XYZ file of C-alpha atoms in Angstrom:
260
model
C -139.403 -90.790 -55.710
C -139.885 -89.073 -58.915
C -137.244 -89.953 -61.816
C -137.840 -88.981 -65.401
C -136.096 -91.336 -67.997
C -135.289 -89.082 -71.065
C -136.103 -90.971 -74.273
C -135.004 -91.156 -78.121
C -134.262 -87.332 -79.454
C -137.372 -86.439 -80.784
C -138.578 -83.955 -83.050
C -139.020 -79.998 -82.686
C -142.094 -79.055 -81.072
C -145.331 -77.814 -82.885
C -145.049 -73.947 -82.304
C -147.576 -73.012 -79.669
C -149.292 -70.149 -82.069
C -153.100 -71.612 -81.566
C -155.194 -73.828 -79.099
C -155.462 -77.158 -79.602
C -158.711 -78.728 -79.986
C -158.519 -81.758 -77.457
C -156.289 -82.009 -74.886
C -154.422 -85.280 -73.073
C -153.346 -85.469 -69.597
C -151.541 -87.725 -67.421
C -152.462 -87.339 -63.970
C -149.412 -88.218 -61.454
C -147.331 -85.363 -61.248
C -149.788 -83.711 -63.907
C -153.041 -83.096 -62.489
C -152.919 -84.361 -58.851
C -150.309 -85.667 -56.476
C -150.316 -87.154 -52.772
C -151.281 -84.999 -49.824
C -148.279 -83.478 -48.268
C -145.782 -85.338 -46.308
C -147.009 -88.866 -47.155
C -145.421 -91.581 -49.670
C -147.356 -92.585 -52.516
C -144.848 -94.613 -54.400
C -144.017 -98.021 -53.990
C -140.936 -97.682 -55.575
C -139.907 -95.438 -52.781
C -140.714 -98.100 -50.105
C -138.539 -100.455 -51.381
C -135.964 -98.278 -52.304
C -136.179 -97.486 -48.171
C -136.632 -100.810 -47.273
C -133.139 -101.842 -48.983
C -130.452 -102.806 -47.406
C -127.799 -101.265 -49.643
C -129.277 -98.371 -51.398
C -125.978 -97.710 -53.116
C -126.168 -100.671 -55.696
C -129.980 -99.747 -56.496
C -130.762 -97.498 -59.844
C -133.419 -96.202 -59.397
C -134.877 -95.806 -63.023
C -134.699 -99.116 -63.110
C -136.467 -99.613 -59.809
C -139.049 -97.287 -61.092
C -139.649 -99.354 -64.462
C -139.931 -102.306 -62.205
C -142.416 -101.268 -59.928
C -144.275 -99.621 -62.714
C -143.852 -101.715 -65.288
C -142.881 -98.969 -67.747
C -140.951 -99.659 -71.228
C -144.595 -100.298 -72.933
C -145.186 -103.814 -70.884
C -149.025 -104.876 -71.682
C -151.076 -106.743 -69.248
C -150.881 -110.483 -69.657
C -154.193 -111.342 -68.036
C -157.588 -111.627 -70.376
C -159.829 -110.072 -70.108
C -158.699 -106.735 -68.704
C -160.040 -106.333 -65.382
C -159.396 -104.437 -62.220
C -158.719 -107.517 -59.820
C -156.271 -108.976 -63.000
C -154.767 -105.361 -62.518
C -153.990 -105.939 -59.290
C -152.137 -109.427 -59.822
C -150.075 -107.612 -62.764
C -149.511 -104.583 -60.363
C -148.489 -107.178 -57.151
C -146.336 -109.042 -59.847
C -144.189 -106.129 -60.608
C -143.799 -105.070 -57.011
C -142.465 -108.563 -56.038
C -139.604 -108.330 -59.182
C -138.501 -104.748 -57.843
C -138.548 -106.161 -53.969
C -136.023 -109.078 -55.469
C -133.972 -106.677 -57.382
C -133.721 -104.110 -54.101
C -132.884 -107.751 -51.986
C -136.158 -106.803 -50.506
C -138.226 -109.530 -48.612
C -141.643 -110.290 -50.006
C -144.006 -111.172 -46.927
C -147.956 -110.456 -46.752
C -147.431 -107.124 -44.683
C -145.027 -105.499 -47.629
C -147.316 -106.152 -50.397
C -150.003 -104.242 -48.102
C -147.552 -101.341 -47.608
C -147.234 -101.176 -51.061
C -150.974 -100.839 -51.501
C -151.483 -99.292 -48.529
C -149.276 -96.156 -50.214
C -151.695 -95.896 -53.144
C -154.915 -95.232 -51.327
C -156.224 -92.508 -53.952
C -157.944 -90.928 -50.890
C -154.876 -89.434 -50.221
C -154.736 -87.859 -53.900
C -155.141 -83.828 -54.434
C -155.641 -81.539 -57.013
C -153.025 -79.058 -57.981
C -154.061 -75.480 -57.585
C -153.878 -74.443 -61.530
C -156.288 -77.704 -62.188
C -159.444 -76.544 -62.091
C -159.052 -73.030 -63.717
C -157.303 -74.715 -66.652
C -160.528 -77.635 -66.841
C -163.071 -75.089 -66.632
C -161.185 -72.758 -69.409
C -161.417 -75.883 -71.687
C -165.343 -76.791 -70.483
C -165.718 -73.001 -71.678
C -164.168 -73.134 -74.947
C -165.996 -76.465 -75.836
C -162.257 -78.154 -76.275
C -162.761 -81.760 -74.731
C -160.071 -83.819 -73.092
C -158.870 -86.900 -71.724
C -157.863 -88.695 -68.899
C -154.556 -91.087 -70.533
C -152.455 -92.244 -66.550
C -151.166 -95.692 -65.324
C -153.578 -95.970 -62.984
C -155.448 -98.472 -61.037
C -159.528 -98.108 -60.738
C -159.530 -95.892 -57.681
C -157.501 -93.200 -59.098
C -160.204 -93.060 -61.826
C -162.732 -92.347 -59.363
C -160.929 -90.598 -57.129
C -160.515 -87.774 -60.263
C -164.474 -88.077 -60.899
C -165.424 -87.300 -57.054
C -162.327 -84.181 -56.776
C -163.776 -82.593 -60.436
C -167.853 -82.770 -60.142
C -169.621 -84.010 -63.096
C -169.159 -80.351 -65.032
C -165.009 -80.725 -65.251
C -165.141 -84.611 -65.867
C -162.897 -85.543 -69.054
C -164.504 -87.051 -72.026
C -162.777 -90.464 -71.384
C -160.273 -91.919 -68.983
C -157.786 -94.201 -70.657
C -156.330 -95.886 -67.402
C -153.932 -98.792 -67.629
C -156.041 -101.281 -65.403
C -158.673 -100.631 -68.458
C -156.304 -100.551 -71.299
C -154.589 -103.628 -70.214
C -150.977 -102.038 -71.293
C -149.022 -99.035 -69.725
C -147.654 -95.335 -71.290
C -145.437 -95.870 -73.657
C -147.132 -98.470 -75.097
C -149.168 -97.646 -78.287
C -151.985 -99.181 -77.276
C -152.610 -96.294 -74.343
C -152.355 -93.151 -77.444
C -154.500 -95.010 -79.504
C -157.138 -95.416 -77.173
C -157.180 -91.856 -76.292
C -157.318 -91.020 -80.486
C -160.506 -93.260 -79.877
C -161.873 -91.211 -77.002
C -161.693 -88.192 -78.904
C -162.628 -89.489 -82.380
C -162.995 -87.478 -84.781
C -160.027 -85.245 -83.671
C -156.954 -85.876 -84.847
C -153.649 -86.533 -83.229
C -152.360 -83.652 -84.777
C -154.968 -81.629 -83.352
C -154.587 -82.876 -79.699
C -152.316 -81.368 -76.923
C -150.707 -84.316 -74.738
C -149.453 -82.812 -71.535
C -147.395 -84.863 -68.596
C -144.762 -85.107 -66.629
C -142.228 -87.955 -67.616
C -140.546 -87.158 -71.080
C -141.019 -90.908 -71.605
C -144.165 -91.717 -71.466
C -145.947 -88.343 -71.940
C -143.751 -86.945 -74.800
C -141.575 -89.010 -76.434
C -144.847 -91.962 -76.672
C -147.215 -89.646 -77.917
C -145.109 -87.645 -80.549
C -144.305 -90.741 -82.343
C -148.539 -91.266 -82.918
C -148.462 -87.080 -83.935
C -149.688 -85.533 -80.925
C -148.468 -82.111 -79.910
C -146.836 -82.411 -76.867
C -145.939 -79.955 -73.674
C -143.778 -81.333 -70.471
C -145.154 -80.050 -67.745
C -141.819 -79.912 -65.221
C -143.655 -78.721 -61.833
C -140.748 -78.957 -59.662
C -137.855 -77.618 -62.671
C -136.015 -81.149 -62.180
C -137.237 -82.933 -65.227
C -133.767 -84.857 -66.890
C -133.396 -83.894 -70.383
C -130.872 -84.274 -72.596
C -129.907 -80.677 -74.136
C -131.115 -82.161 -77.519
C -134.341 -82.939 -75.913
C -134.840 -80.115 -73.980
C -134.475 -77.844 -77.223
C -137.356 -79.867 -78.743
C -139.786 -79.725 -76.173
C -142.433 -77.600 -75.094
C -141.292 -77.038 -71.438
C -143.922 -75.458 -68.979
C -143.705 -75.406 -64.934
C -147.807 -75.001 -64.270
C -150.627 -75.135 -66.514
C -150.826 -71.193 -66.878
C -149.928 -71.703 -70.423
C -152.566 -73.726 -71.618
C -155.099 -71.212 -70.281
C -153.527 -68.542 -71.659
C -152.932 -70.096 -74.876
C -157.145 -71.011 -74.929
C -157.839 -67.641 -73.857
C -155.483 -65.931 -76.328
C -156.276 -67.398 -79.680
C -159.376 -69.464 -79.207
C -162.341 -67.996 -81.748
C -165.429 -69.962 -79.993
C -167.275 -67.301 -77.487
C -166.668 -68.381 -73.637
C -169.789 -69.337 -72.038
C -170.846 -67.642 -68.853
């Protein structure tokens, strides 16, 4: 199930005349996504495990199960396993909302569709990393995502394409849009600026509206050309389909020599 929740109007883009110097990416939808033909969203199994579909939203099924709308992680300290009980917490709110029973065998559907050994690359991925590894412009990892996804990323890229940081939510203790999450990645990449850092996604939410209001540049990266924008929105945004651009745009106007 993949539903973008369009944000506050925000303002117009940063003209993309020159390269940025770091770079933030989400990963769902962004850098990887589930092997063909299987599920990898929980909010999908409930929403097919309903009984009556028709009075579900479904942005609002997807903020429950993914605790969205800046939520931060109760449990301290931040660890994976506390993850988890925030994570199963959220589930069992969207399984009441969708009139969904909560029994032992649902909750290990629901993790069951998450197994990051499942996750892929997208084709432009690599080319685009190893453009940036050659130009010397670091980047980060900034997704809500658990531990495995984090590792699952290090094993598919080879130490060479690795980012800088990963600022995942199980580590962060909060989730995109939360400030907490744009922050950390300004931390990662210390002492680049905001201003001075391309943050690329998929959800206008968390991946454009968030990160514009700390003064990152921003491009939406709409894969599948079904990203809901308002018309206000959509004239203010860096739109792109693949990640073509951002290669080109390194390649184009960057002044530090590629390395061979």
């Amino acid at each position: 199930m993949r539903v973008t929740t369009p944000g506050a109007t925000a303002a117009p883009p940063t003209p993309e005349t020159t390269p940025p110097q770091a770079v933030a990416f989400d990963f769902f939808g962004t850098l990887g996504h589930w092997e063909p033909g299987t599920v990898g969203s929980p909010a999908q199994v409930l929403y097919d495990a309903a009984p009556d579909r028709a009075r579900i939203d479904t942005v609002h099924l997807v903020d429950l199960v993914e605790g969205k709308n800046g939520t931060v992680q109760r449990d301290t300290p931040v660890t994976a396993a506390a993850y988890a009980r925030w994570e199963e917490d959220s589930w069992r709110a969207a399984a009441c909302y969708a009139h969904v029973p909560v029994t032992p065998a649902l909750i290990e559907e629901l993790r069951a569709v998450l197994d990051a050994r499942r996750l892929e690359l997208y084709e432009d991925v690599r080319p685009a990393l190893r453009t940036l590894h050659e130009h010397h412009i670091p980047w980060v990892l900034c997704s809500n995502a658990s531990p495995d996804v984090e590792g699952k990323l290090h094993t598919l890229l080879g130490p060479e394409l690795r980012p800088r940081g990963c600022v995942v939510s199980w580590r962060v203790g909060a989730r995109k849009p939360h400030p907490r999450m744009f922050t950390t990645v300004l931390d990662e990449l210390a002492p680049l600026t905001a201003a001075k850092t391309l943050f690329i996604g998929d959800r206008y939410d968390c991946d454009i509206a968030g990160p514009r209001t700390h003064g990152f540049r921003t491009a939406l990266l709409d894969r599948d050309g079904r990203a809901a924008l308002r018309d206000t929105e959509r004239a203010a945004t860096t739109v792109w389909s693949d990640l073509r651009p951002l290669t080109e745009l390194v390649r184009r106007h960057s002044t530090t020599p590629a390395t061979s």
